[in-house]
Amino acid sequence: MLMFGFAVFVSIIHDVTVYDEIATINYDGLVETESVPAPQQQTIGMSPFLSDQCLNSEELIEEIISRASKHASVIAMPAKAAGTSMKDYVRGCMKQDMPDNFLNDEGDTKTFLMKGQLHPPKVIASHMYNGAILSKIIANLPSEALLIYIHRHERDRLLSAIKTVIQHRGHEFCNIRYNETTNTCVLDEDKLFEPIVKKYHEIGFGDANTLTCEVYDSIERNSPNMLFMDYKEAVRLQKLLSKYHCPEMGGVHTNNDSIKAMRPKVQMQEKPEEILIDLGEWLNAKADYISLAFKLQDENGCQGKTREMERKLQSCPT
């Protein structure tokens, strides 16, 4: 697979020939140009997660999206990886109110895409709840369709997820003091541990649950037309999609300011004097040990492949 300039890599290309001119991709998985190639060519054997390089040409990724615009583009992501923004963007671009995260339910998927409308939307987006769902998508999308997986480094994703759970559900977890009107939330450490242990909502919908060995095996077996991209490039992706699907649309960044106004504090000591620490500061101080302390990763999982993918994403120039 190949990686390209704004932190995305492609899992579909098996042979790459280097030309002097701008390259395009065809759906046989070959990079080619319309002009005569340079006298000296370099062919690189490709297979997912074995041999990768960045594609530094924005024209190339635009070509991939352009080709896919005649077919389906499916955008998938874990929790806290620009998913809400992407789903809001897709609803606006496609001018359709899609069921939330419908790809996780076979019945909802069949009903929305197959019934009641002759032409389903060309672009759809959904959070992924587990790797089994993502594996089925990889196996069942035709080679002409494009699958885009938006990724966020798990350490950062986890911190954001914990913060979101407490902010959204202060009435449940702010056991010391809670006042929604004044944005007051104080909880003790034992109460903070509860949603982490239970992998509550957004906390549990991360890489350990989504980028499983089953998913990587499915990529190897099916050689999908698939991109991995960093969540920070979501608006840039939206602008490229807009060019071919909804030119009137710009980027969409959804931000729930009313929820983020809540600044939870962790009570680390009650007596002889109360010591309160901002939840964000507490999480940053403990960040390297949270997964270890609560055993959040499956020891039989495929973190090695995910970390390899992360390193390659991070190495791409932006």
PDB file of C-alpha atoms in Angstrom:
ATOM      1  CA  MET A   1       0.000   0.000   0.000  1.00  0.00           C
ATOM      2  CA  LEU A   2       1.054   3.596  -0.409  1.00  0.00           C
ATOM      3  CA  MET A   3       0.895   6.601   1.848  1.00  0.00           C
ATOM      4  CA  PHE A   4       0.386  10.137   0.657  1.00  0.00           C
ATOM      5  CA  GLY A   5       0.950  13.713   1.676  1.00  0.00           C
ATOM      6  CA  PHE A   6      -1.811  14.471   4.106  1.00  0.00           C
ATOM      7  CA  ALA A   7      -1.300  11.475   6.360  1.00  0.00           C
ATOM      8  CA  VAL A   8      -3.179   8.853   4.413  1.00  0.00           C
ATOM      9  CA  PHE A   9      -2.039   5.579   2.974  1.00  0.00           C
ATOM     10  CA  VAL A  10      -3.627   3.276   0.447  1.00  0.00           C
ATOM     11  CA  SER A  11      -3.977  -0.458   0.899  1.00  0.00           C
ATOM     12  CA  ILE A  12      -4.877  -1.370  -2.670  1.00  0.00           C
ATOM     13  CA  ILE A  13      -1.834  -0.942  -4.847  1.00  0.00           C
ATOM     14  CA  HIS A  14       0.247  -4.026  -5.648  1.00  0.00           C
ATOM     15  CA  ASP A  15       2.659  -2.694  -8.305  1.00  0.00           C
ATOM     16  CA  VAL A  16       3.914   0.851  -8.622  1.00  0.00           C
ATOM     17  CA  THR A  17       5.862   2.222 -11.556  1.00  0.00           C
ATOM     18  CA  VAL A  18       7.626   5.553 -11.086  1.00  0.00           C
ATOM     19  CA  TYR A  19       7.158   8.008 -13.983  1.00  0.00           C
ATOM     20  CA  ASP A  20       8.307  11.527 -14.680  1.00  0.00           C
ATOM     21  CA  GLU A  21       4.715  12.690 -15.098  1.00  0.00           C
ATOM     22  CA  ILE A  22       1.790  12.906 -12.647  1.00  0.00           C
ATOM     23  CA  ALA A  23       0.435   9.431 -11.859  1.00  0.00           C
ATOM     24  CA  THR A  24      -3.151   8.250 -11.700  1.00  0.00           C
ATOM     25  CA  ILE A  25      -4.652   5.074 -10.303  1.00  0.00           C
ATOM     26  CA  ASN A  26      -6.764   2.579 -12.176  1.00  0.00           C
ATOM     27  CA  TYR A  27      -8.924  -0.043 -10.531  1.00  0.00           C
ATOM     28  CA  ASP A  28      -6.631  -2.885 -11.489  1.00  0.00           C
ATOM     29  CA  GLY A  29      -4.423  -1.469  -8.763  1.00  0.00           C
ATOM     30  CA  LEU A  30      -1.760   0.025 -11.038  1.00  0.00           C
ATOM     31  CA  VAL A  31      -0.280   3.500 -11.062  1.00  0.00           C
ATOM     32  CA  GLU A  32      -0.026   4.787 -14.642  1.00  0.00           C
ATOM     33  CA  THR A  33       0.277   7.990 -16.648  1.00  0.00           C
ATOM     34  CA  GLU A  34      -1.166   9.114 -19.911  1.00  0.00           C
ATOM     35  CA  SER A  35       2.250  10.268 -21.143  1.00  0.00           C
ATOM     36  CA  VAL A  36       5.329   8.249 -22.041  1.00  0.00           C
ATOM     37  CA  PRO A  37       7.131   7.006 -18.908  1.00  0.00           C
ATOM     38  CA  ALA A  38      10.643   8.024 -18.051  1.00  0.00           C
ATOM     39  CA  PRO A  39      13.380   5.819 -19.505  1.00  0.00           C
ATOM     40  CA  GLN A  40      14.314   4.435 -16.079  1.00  0.00           C
ATOM     41  CA  GLN A  41      11.442   2.905 -14.145  1.00  0.00           C
ATOM     42  CA  GLN A  42      11.296   1.471 -10.671  1.00  0.00           C
ATOM     43  CA  THR A  43       8.742  -1.177  -9.787  1.00  0.00           C
ATOM     44  CA  ILE A  44       7.973  -1.790  -6.121  1.00  0.00           C
ATOM     45  CA  GLY A  45       6.125  -4.894  -4.954  1.00  0.00           C
ATOM     46  CA  MET A  46       3.297  -3.953  -2.617  1.00  0.00           C
ATOM     47  CA  SER A  47       1.140  -5.793  -0.107  1.00  0.00           C
ATOM     48  CA  PRO A  48      -0.753  -4.361   2.890  1.00  0.00           C
ATOM     49  CA  PHE A  49       1.443  -3.491   5.899  1.00  0.00           C
ATOM     50  CA  LEU A  50       4.587  -4.852   4.281  1.00  0.00           C
ATOM     51  CA  SER A  51       5.843  -2.169   1.896  1.00  0.00           C
ATOM     52  CA  ASP A  52       4.526   1.389   2.070  1.00  0.00           C
ATOM     53  CA  GLN A  53       5.497   4.876   1.055  1.00  0.00           C
ATOM     54  CA  CYS A  54       3.881   8.286   1.157  1.00  0.00           C
ATOM     55  CA  LEU A  55       2.090   9.585  -1.891  1.00  0.00           C
ATOM     56  CA  ASN A  56       3.060  13.236  -1.816  1.00  0.00           C
ATOM     57  CA  SER A  57       0.904  14.293  -4.765  1.00  0.00           C
ATOM     58  CA  GLU A  58      -2.447  15.808  -3.849  1.00  0.00           C
ATOM     59  CA  GLU A  59      -3.392  15.239  -7.483  1.00  0.00           C
ATOM     60  CA  LEU A  60      -3.044  11.512  -6.857  1.00  0.00           C
ATOM     61  CA  ILE A  61      -5.402  11.347  -3.885  1.00  0.00           C
ATOM     62  CA  GLU A  62      -7.814  13.611  -5.723  1.00  0.00           C
ATOM     63  CA  GLU A  63      -7.696  11.156  -8.614  1.00  0.00           C
ATOM     64  CA  ILE A  64      -8.584   8.307  -6.240  1.00  0.00           C
ATOM     65  CA  ILE A  65     -11.569  10.255  -4.908  1.00  0.00           C
ATOM     66  CA  SER A  66     -12.551  11.333  -8.413  1.00  0.00           C
ATOM     67  CA  ARG A  67     -12.621   7.746  -9.687  1.00  0.00           C
ATOM     68  CA  ALA A  68     -14.596   6.611  -6.649  1.00  0.00           C
ATOM     69  CA  SER A  69     -17.113   9.445  -7.065  1.00  0.00           C
ATOM     70  CA  LYS A  70     -18.815   7.395  -9.777  1.00  0.00           C
ATOM     71  CA  HIS A  71     -19.310   4.639  -7.204  1.00  0.00           C
ATOM     72  CA  ALA A  72     -19.624   4.474  -3.409  1.00  0.00           C
ATOM     73  CA  SER A  73     -17.349   6.043  -0.799  1.00  0.00           C
ATOM     74  CA  VAL A  74     -17.692   4.642   2.724  1.00  0.00           C
ATOM     75  CA  ILE A  75     -16.130   6.551   5.638  1.00  0.00           C
ATOM     76  CA  ALA A  76     -15.571   4.645   8.896  1.00  0.00           C
ATOM     77  CA  MET A  77     -13.953   5.656  12.162  1.00  0.00           C
ATOM     78  CA  PRO A  78     -13.706   4.819  15.888  1.00  0.00           C
ATOM     79  CA  ALA A  79     -15.183   7.100  18.537  1.00  0.00           C
ATOM     80  CA  LYS A  80     -13.453  10.477  19.008  1.00  0.00           C
ATOM     81  CA  ALA A  81     -11.842  10.591  15.556  1.00  0.00           C
ATOM     82  CA  ALA A  82     -13.778  13.417  13.859  1.00  0.00           C
ATOM     83  CA  GLY A  83     -16.713  11.059  13.319  1.00  0.00           C
ATOM     84  CA  THR A  84     -19.517  13.421  14.314  1.00  0.00           C
ATOM     85  CA  SER A  85     -18.110  16.126  12.049  1.00  0.00           C
ATOM     86  CA  MET A  86     -17.812  13.672   9.158  1.00  0.00           C
ATOM     87  CA  LYS A  87     -21.349  12.351   9.616  1.00  0.00           C
ATOM     88  CA  ASP A  88     -22.761  15.888   9.755  1.00  0.00           C
ATOM     89  CA  TYR A  89     -20.773  16.774   6.641  1.00  0.00           C
ATOM     90  CA  VAL A  90     -21.997  13.702   4.730  1.00  0.00           C
ATOM     91  CA  ARG A  91     -25.633  14.380   5.661  1.00  0.00           C
ATOM     92  CA  GLY A  92     -25.276  17.927   4.341  1.00  0.00           C
ATOM     93  CA  CYS A  93     -23.357  16.919   1.235  1.00  0.00           C
ATOM     94  CA  MET A  94     -25.740  14.108   0.305  1.00  0.00           C
ATOM     95  CA  LYS A  95     -28.777  16.110   1.454  1.00  0.00           C
ATOM     96  CA  GLN A  96     -30.052  13.072   3.324  1.00  0.00           C
ATOM     97  CA  ASP A  97     -30.714  12.366   6.987  1.00  0.00           C
ATOM     98  CA  MET A  98     -28.847   9.091   7.423  1.00  0.00           C
ATOM     99  CA  PRO A  99     -29.533   6.879  10.455  1.00  0.00           C
ATOM    100  CA  ASP A 100     -26.776   7.348  13.003  1.00  0.00           C
ATOM    101  CA  ASN A 101     -24.056   4.685  12.780  1.00  0.00           C
ATOM    102  CA  PHE A 102     -26.360   2.472  10.711  1.00  0.00           C
ATOM    103  CA  LEU A 103     -23.516   0.348   9.316  1.00  0.00           C
ATOM    104  CA  ASN A 104     -23.273  -1.425  12.680  1.00  0.00           C
ATOM    105  CA  ASP A 105     -26.730  -2.937  12.228  1.00  0.00           C
ATOM    106  CA  GLU A 106     -27.384  -5.260   9.279  1.00  0.00           C
ATOM    107  CA  GLY A 107     -31.095  -4.505   9.285  1.00  0.00           C
ATOM    108  CA  ASP A 108     -30.590  -0.732   9.301  1.00  0.00           C
ATOM    109  CA  THR A 109     -27.951  -1.028   6.570  1.00  0.00           C
ATOM    110  CA  LYS A 110     -30.226  -3.061   4.328  1.00  0.00           C
ATOM    111  CA  THR A 111     -33.240  -0.828   4.916  1.00  0.00           C
ATOM    112  CA  PHE A 112     -31.432   2.474   4.355  1.00  0.00           C
ATOM    113  CA  LEU A 113     -29.378   1.475   1.320  1.00  0.00           C
ATOM    114  CA  MET A 114     -31.768  -0.915  -0.417  1.00  0.00           C
ATOM    115  CA  LYS A 115     -35.345   0.233   0.263  1.00  0.00           C
ATOM    116  CA  GLY A 116     -37.427   3.323  -0.481  1.00  0.00           C
ATOM    117  CA  GLN A 117     -34.991   5.150  -2.753  1.00  0.00           C
ATOM    118  CA  LEU A 118     -33.712   4.276  -6.211  1.00  0.00           C
ATOM    119  CA  HIS A 119     -30.340   5.965  -5.774  1.00  0.00           C
ATOM    120  CA  PRO A 120     -28.608   5.508  -2.392  1.00  0.00           C
ATOM    121  CA  PRO A 121     -26.138   8.239  -1.397  1.00  0.00           C
ATOM    122  CA  LYS A 122     -22.712   8.014  -3.006  1.00  0.00           C
ATOM    123  CA  VAL A 123     -20.993   8.867   0.291  1.00  0.00           C
ATOM    124  CA  ILE A 124     -21.911   7.362   3.666  1.00  0.00           C
ATOM    125  CA  ALA A 125     -20.258   7.625   7.087  1.00  0.00           C
ATOM    126  CA  SER A 126     -20.508   5.732  10.345  1.00  0.00           C
ATOM    127  CA  HIS A 127     -18.658   5.104  13.574  1.00  0.00           C
ATOM    128  CA  MET A 128     -17.517   1.497  13.934  1.00  0.00           C
ATOM    129  CA  TYR A 129     -18.470  -0.421  17.062  1.00  0.00           C
ATOM    130  CA  ASN A 130     -16.284  -3.483  16.458  1.00  0.00           C
ATOM    131  CA  GLY A 131     -13.881  -5.148  14.069  1.00  0.00           C
ATOM    132  CA  ALA A 132     -16.366  -7.753  12.890  1.00  0.00           C
ATOM    133  CA  ILE A 133     -18.473  -5.037  11.244  1.00  0.00           C
ATOM    134  CA  LEU A 134     -15.434  -3.417   9.605  1.00  0.00           C
ATOM    135  CA  SER A 135     -14.242  -6.814   8.343  1.00  0.00           C
ATOM    136  CA  LYS A 136     -17.610  -7.422   6.663  1.00  0.00           C
ATOM    137  CA  ILE A 137     -17.470  -4.013   5.011  1.00  0.00           C
ATOM    138  CA  ILE A 138     -13.976  -4.742   3.687  1.00  0.00           C
ATOM    139  CA  ALA A 139     -15.081  -8.115   2.340  1.00  0.00           C
ATOM    140  CA  ASN A 140     -18.315  -6.942   0.737  1.00  0.00           C
ATOM    141  CA  LEU A 141     -17.508  -3.617  -0.905  1.00  0.00           C
ATOM    142  CA  PRO A 142     -16.754  -3.951  -4.630  1.00  0.00           C
ATOM    143  CA  SER A 143     -13.296  -2.992  -5.854  1.00  0.00           C
ATOM    144  CA  GLU A 144     -14.703   0.144  -7.497  1.00  0.00           C
ATOM    145  CA  ALA A 145     -15.946   1.511  -4.151  1.00  0.00           C
ATOM    146  CA  LEU A 146     -13.643   3.421  -1.805  1.00  0.00           C
ATOM    147  CA  LEU A 147     -13.337   2.733   1.935  1.00  0.00           C
ATOM    148  CA  ILE A 148     -11.784   5.508   4.033  1.00  0.00           C
ATOM    149  CA  TYR A 149     -10.826   4.719   7.622  1.00  0.00           C
ATOM    150  CA  ILE A 150     -10.177   7.770   9.801  1.00  0.00           C
ATOM    151  CA  HIS A 151      -7.664   7.006  12.525  1.00  0.00           C
ATOM    152  CA  ARG A 152      -6.645   8.700  15.768  1.00  0.00           C
ATOM    153  CA  HIS A 153      -3.695   7.618  17.907  1.00  0.00           C
ATOM    154  CA  GLU A 154      -5.225   5.468  20.652  1.00  0.00           C
ATOM    155  CA  ARG A 155      -3.564   7.211  23.594  1.00  0.00           C
ATOM    156  CA  ASP A 156      -4.974  10.588  22.564  1.00  0.00           C
ATOM    157  CA  ARG A 157      -8.298   9.072  21.514  1.00  0.00           C
ATOM    158  CA  LEU A 158      -8.694   7.403  24.911  1.00  0.00           C
ATOM    159  CA  LEU A 159      -8.060  10.622  26.860  1.00  0.00           C
ATOM    160  CA  SER A 160     -10.623  12.460  24.736  1.00  0.00           C
ATOM    161  CA  ALA A 161     -13.135   9.640  25.176  1.00  0.00           C
ATOM    162  CA  ILE A 162     -12.839   9.617  28.971  1.00  0.00           C
ATOM    163  CA  LYS A 163     -13.276  13.374  29.093  1.00  0.00           C
ATOM    164  CA  THR A 164     -16.318  13.215  26.800  1.00  0.00           C
ATOM    165  CA  VAL A 165     -18.013  10.503  28.862  1.00  0.00           C
ATOM    166  CA  ILE A 166     -17.671  12.545  32.066  1.00  0.00           C
ATOM    167  CA  GLN A 167     -18.769  15.784  30.381  1.00  0.00           C
ATOM    168  CA  HIS A 168     -21.796  14.193  28.728  1.00  0.00           C
ATOM    169  CA  ARG A 169     -22.867  12.170  31.743  1.00  0.00           C
ATOM    170  CA  GLY A 170     -21.999  14.389  34.669  1.00  0.00           C
ATOM    171  CA  HIS A 171     -25.291  13.538  36.382  1.00  0.00           C
ATOM    172  CA  GLU A 172     -24.098   9.929  36.506  1.00  0.00           C
ATOM    173  CA  PHE A 173     -20.430  10.278  37.430  1.00  0.00           C
ATOM    174  CA  CYS A 174     -19.974  13.630  39.228  1.00  0.00           C
ATOM    175  CA  ASN A 175     -20.625  12.126  42.659  1.00  0.00           C
ATOM    176  CA  ILE A 176     -19.144  14.862  44.844  1.00  0.00           C
ATOM    177  CA  ARG A 177     -20.827  17.909  43.308  1.00  0.00           C
ATOM    178  CA  TYR A 178     -22.828  18.425  40.135  1.00  0.00           C
ATOM    179  CA  ASN A 179     -24.675  21.464  38.849  1.00  0.00           C
ATOM    180  CA  GLU A 180     -25.457  21.639  35.139  1.00  0.00           C
ATOM    181  CA  THR A 181     -26.455  25.305  35.310  1.00  0.00           C
ATOM    182  CA  THR A 182     -23.105  26.429  36.720  1.00  0.00           C
ATOM    183  CA  ASN A 183     -21.108  23.752  34.816  1.00  0.00           C
ATOM    184  CA  THR A 184     -19.935  22.318  38.116  1.00  0.00           C
ATOM    185  CA  CYS A 185     -18.697  18.729  38.219  1.00  0.00           C
ATOM    186  CA  VAL A 186     -16.526  17.184  40.894  1.00  0.00           C
ATOM    187  CA  LEU A 187     -15.913  13.434  41.146  1.00  0.00           C
ATOM    188  CA  ASP A 188     -13.528  11.305  43.141  1.00  0.00           C
ATOM    189  CA  GLU A 189     -10.995   8.961  41.578  1.00  0.00           C
ATOM    190  CA  ASP A 190     -12.950   5.785  42.338  1.00  0.00           C
ATOM    191  CA  LYS A 191     -15.955   7.190  40.479  1.00  0.00           C
ATOM    192  CA  LEU A 192     -13.728   8.192  37.560  1.00  0.00           C
ATOM    193  CA  PHE A 193     -12.438   4.629  37.355  1.00  0.00           C
ATOM    194  CA  GLU A 194     -15.942   3.191  36.809  1.00  0.00           C
ATOM    195  CA  PRO A 195     -16.511   4.151  33.156  1.00  0.00           C
ATOM    196  CA  ILE A 196     -12.897   3.291  32.291  1.00  0.00           C
ATOM    197  CA  VAL A 197     -13.188  -0.218  33.743  1.00  0.00           C
ATOM    198  CA  LYS A 198     -16.509  -0.766  31.953  1.00  0.00           C
ATOM    199  CA  LYS A 199     -15.172   0.739  28.679  1.00  0.00           C
ATOM    200  CA  TYR A 200     -18.265   2.889  28.770  1.00  0.00           C
ATOM    201  CA  HIS A 201     -19.591   4.210  25.443  1.00  0.00           C
ATOM    202  CA  GLU A 202     -16.861   6.172  23.598  1.00  0.00           C
ATOM    203  CA  ILE A 203     -14.125   4.739  25.831  1.00  0.00           C
ATOM    204  CA  GLY A 204     -14.670   1.234  24.469  1.00  0.00           C
ATOM    205  CA  PHE A 205     -15.044   2.070  20.788  1.00  0.00           C
ATOM    206  CA  GLY A 206     -11.355   2.420  19.980  1.00  0.00           C
ATOM    207  CA  ASP A 207      -8.626   0.552  18.122  1.00  0.00           C
ATOM    208  CA  ALA A 208      -8.630  -2.460  20.439  1.00  0.00           C
ATOM    209  CA  ASN A 209     -12.237  -2.995  19.473  1.00  0.00           C
ATOM    210  CA  THR A 210     -12.084  -1.921  15.827  1.00  0.00           C
ATOM    211  CA  LEU A 211      -8.650  -2.551  14.278  1.00  0.00           C
ATOM    212  CA  THR A 212      -8.549  -6.221  15.198  1.00  0.00           C
ATOM    213  CA  CYS A 213      -6.515  -9.084  13.755  1.00  0.00           C
ATOM    214  CA  GLU A 214      -9.669 -10.046  11.886  1.00  0.00           C
ATOM    215  CA  VAL A 215      -9.683  -6.657  10.171  1.00  0.00           C
ATOM    216  CA  TYR A 216      -6.035  -6.854   9.134  1.00  0.00           C
ATOM    217  CA  ASP A 217      -6.557 -10.411   7.884  1.00  0.00           C
ATOM    218  CA  SER A 218      -9.558  -9.192   5.890  1.00  0.00           C
ATOM    219  CA  ILE A 219      -7.416  -6.462   4.311  1.00  0.00           C
ATOM    220  CA  GLU A 220      -4.817  -9.050   3.312  1.00  0.00           C
ATOM    221  CA  ARG A 221      -7.419 -11.453   1.907  1.00  0.00           C
ATOM    222  CA  ASN A 222      -9.577  -8.910   0.064  1.00  0.00           C
ATOM    223  CA  SER A 223      -7.093  -6.206  -1.029  1.00  0.00           C
ATOM    224  CA  PRO A 224      -9.724  -3.455  -0.689  1.00  0.00           C
ATOM    225  CA  ASN A 225      -9.697  -0.034  -2.290  1.00  0.00           C
ATOM    226  CA  MET A 226      -8.985   1.510   1.111  1.00  0.00           C
ATOM    227  CA  LEU A 227      -7.369   4.595   2.590  1.00  0.00           C
ATOM    228  CA  PHE A 228      -6.223   5.154   6.156  1.00  0.00           C
ATOM    229  CA  MET A 229      -6.057   8.821   7.155  1.00  0.00           C
ATOM    230  CA  ASP A 230      -5.345  10.853  10.278  1.00  0.00           C
ATOM    231  CA  TYR A 231      -8.387  12.466  11.906  1.00  0.00           C
ATOM    232  CA  LYS A 232      -6.740  15.890  11.806  1.00  0.00           C
ATOM    233  CA  GLU A 233      -7.142  15.840   8.015  1.00  0.00           C
ATOM    234  CA  ALA A 234     -10.939  15.398   8.137  1.00  0.00           C
ATOM    235  CA  VAL A 235     -11.795  18.894   6.888  1.00  0.00           C
ATOM    236  CA  ARG A 236      -9.277  18.579   4.081  1.00  0.00           C
ATOM    237  CA  LEU A 237     -10.890  15.300   3.064  1.00  0.00           C
ATOM    238  CA  GLN A 238     -14.308  16.951   3.147  1.00  0.00           C
ATOM    239  CA  LYS A 239     -13.150  19.641   0.746  1.00  0.00           C
ATOM    240  CA  LEU A 240     -11.885  17.029  -1.711  1.00  0.00           C
ATOM    241  CA  LEU A 241     -15.143  15.087  -1.484  1.00  0.00           C
ATOM    242  CA  SER A 242     -17.107  18.298  -1.974  1.00  0.00           C
ATOM    243  CA  LYS A 243     -15.379  18.932  -5.279  1.00  0.00           C
ATOM    244  CA  TYR A 244     -17.020  15.825  -6.747  1.00  0.00           C
ATOM    245  CA  HIS A 245     -20.212  15.452  -4.726  1.00  0.00           C
ATOM    246  CA  CYS A 246     -21.352  18.848  -3.411  1.00  0.00           C
ATOM    247  CA  PRO A 247     -19.307  21.840  -4.669  1.00  0.00           C
ATOM    248  CA  GLU A 248     -21.388  24.234  -2.570  1.00  0.00           C
ATOM    249  CA  MET A 249     -20.234  22.581   0.683  1.00  0.00           C
ATOM    250  CA  GLY A 250     -17.188  23.596   2.686  1.00  0.00           C
ATOM    251  CA  GLY A 251     -15.715  21.761   5.636  1.00  0.00           C
ATOM    252  CA  VAL A 252     -17.778  20.899   8.711  1.00  0.00           C
ATOM    253  CA  HIS A 253     -16.388  20.808  12.240  1.00  0.00           C
ATOM    254  CA  THR A 254     -18.986  19.871  14.841  1.00  0.00           C
ATOM    255  CA  ASN A 255     -18.201  21.141  18.324  1.00  0.00           C
ATOM    256  CA  ASN A 256     -20.664  20.895  21.204  1.00  0.00           C
ATOM    257  CA  ASP A 257     -19.662  24.016  23.123  1.00  0.00           C
ATOM    258  CA  SER A 258     -22.375  23.561  25.762  1.00  0.00           C
ATOM    259  CA  ILE A 259     -20.929  20.185  26.732  1.00  0.00           C
ATOM    260  CA  LYS A 260     -17.310  21.330  26.561  1.00  0.00           C
ATOM    261  CA  ALA A 261     -18.106  24.232  28.853  1.00  0.00           C
ATOM    262  CA  MET A 262     -18.296  21.647  31.644  1.00  0.00           C
ATOM    263  CA  ARG A 263     -14.825  21.431  33.212  1.00  0.00           C
ATOM    264  CA  PRO A 264     -14.864  18.393  35.507  1.00  0.00           C
ATOM    265  CA  LYS A 265     -12.512  18.284  38.464  1.00  0.00           C
ATOM    266  CA  VAL A 266     -11.114  15.246  40.240  1.00  0.00           C
ATOM    267  CA  GLN A 267     -11.093  15.259  44.045  1.00  0.00           C
ATOM    268  CA  MET A 268      -7.743  13.754  44.981  1.00  0.00           C
ATOM    269  CA  GLN A 269      -8.017  14.593  48.690  1.00  0.00           C
ATOM    270  CA  GLU A 270     -10.988  15.515  50.852  1.00  0.00           C
ATOM    271  CA  LYS A 271      -9.381  16.202  54.254  1.00  0.00           C
ATOM    272  CA  PRO A 272      -7.812  18.070  55.930  1.00  0.00           C
ATOM    273  CA  GLU A 273      -8.301  20.278  52.895  1.00  0.00           C
ATOM    274  CA  GLU A 274      -9.909  19.490  49.579  1.00  0.00           C
ATOM    275  CA  ILE A 275      -7.549  19.110  46.645  1.00  0.00           C
ATOM    276  CA  LEU A 276      -9.173  19.383  43.206  1.00  0.00           C
ATOM    277  CA  ILE A 277      -7.384  18.732  39.905  1.00  0.00           C
ATOM    278  CA  ASP A 278      -8.783  19.561  36.472  1.00  0.00           C
ATOM    279  CA  LEU A 279      -9.794  16.311  34.731  1.00  0.00           C
ATOM    280  CA  GLY A 280      -7.676  17.183  31.694  1.00  0.00           C
ATOM    281  CA  GLU A 281      -4.605  17.691  33.857  1.00  0.00           C
ATOM    282  CA  TRP A 282      -5.300  14.424  35.718  1.00  0.00           C
ATOM    283  CA  LEU A 283      -5.634  12.494  32.440  1.00  0.00           C
ATOM    284  CA  ASN A 284      -2.467  13.988  30.946  1.00  0.00           C
ATOM    285  CA  ALA A 285      -0.498  13.098  34.077  1.00  0.00           C
ATOM    286  CA  LYS A 286      -1.712   9.485  34.012  1.00  0.00           C
ATOM    287  CA  ALA A 287      -1.891   9.057  30.203  1.00  0.00           C
ATOM    288  CA  ASP A 288       0.922   6.549  29.756  1.00  0.00           C
ATOM    289  CA  TYR A 289      -0.460   4.226  32.438  1.00  0.00           C
ATOM    290  CA  ILE A 290      -4.228   4.257  31.928  1.00  0.00           C
ATOM    291  CA  SER A 291      -4.365   1.339  29.502  1.00  0.00           C
ATOM    292  CA  LEU A 292      -1.864  -0.635  31.602  1.00  0.00           C
ATOM    293  CA  ALA A 293      -3.691  -0.022  34.887  1.00  0.00           C
ATOM    294  CA  PHE A 294      -7.086  -1.026  33.504  1.00  0.00           C
ATOM    295  CA  LYS A 295      -5.899  -3.653  30.972  1.00  0.00           C
ATOM    296  CA  LEU A 296      -7.773  -1.984  28.113  1.00  0.00           C
ATOM    297  CA  GLN A 297      -5.897  -3.715  25.293  1.00  0.00           C
ATOM    298  CA  ASP A 298      -6.299  -7.348  24.284  1.00  0.00           C
ATOM    299  CA  GLU A 299      -2.952  -9.090  24.719  1.00  0.00           C
ATOM    300  CA  ASN A 300      -3.853 -11.309  21.759  1.00  0.00           C
ATOM    301  CA  GLY A 301      -4.716  -8.299  19.600  1.00  0.00           C
ATOM    302  CA  CYS A 302      -2.867  -6.792  16.630  1.00  0.00           C
ATOM    303  CA  GLN A 303      -1.446  -3.612  18.114  1.00  0.00           C
ATOM    304  CA  GLY A 304       1.803  -4.190  16.266  1.00  0.00           C
ATOM    305  CA  LYS A 305       0.135  -3.666  12.903  1.00  0.00           C
ATOM    306  CA  THR A 306      -1.787  -0.655  14.168  1.00  0.00           C
ATOM    307  CA  ARG A 307       1.386   0.927  15.541  1.00  0.00           C
ATOM    308  CA  GLU A 308       3.163   0.286  12.271  1.00  0.00           C
ATOM    309  CA  MET A 309       0.336   2.024  10.454  1.00  0.00           C
ATOM    310  CA  GLU A 310       0.477   4.960  12.919  1.00  0.00           C
ATOM    311  CA  ARG A 311       4.211   5.390  12.393  1.00  0.00           C
ATOM    312  CA  LYS A 312       3.706   5.518   8.657  1.00  0.00           C
ATOM    313  CA  LEU A 313       0.884   8.022   8.931  1.00  0.00           C
ATOM    314  CA  GLN A 314       2.980  10.229  11.194  1.00  0.00           C
ATOM    315  CA  SER A 315       5.933  10.091   8.800  1.00  0.00           C
ATOM    316  CA  CYS A 316       3.906  11.484   5.880  1.00  0.00           C
ATOM    317  CA  PRO A 317       4.593  15.153   5.162  1.00  0.00           C
ATOM    318  CA  THR A 318       1.492  17.320   5.357  1.00  0.00           C
TER     319      THR A 318
END
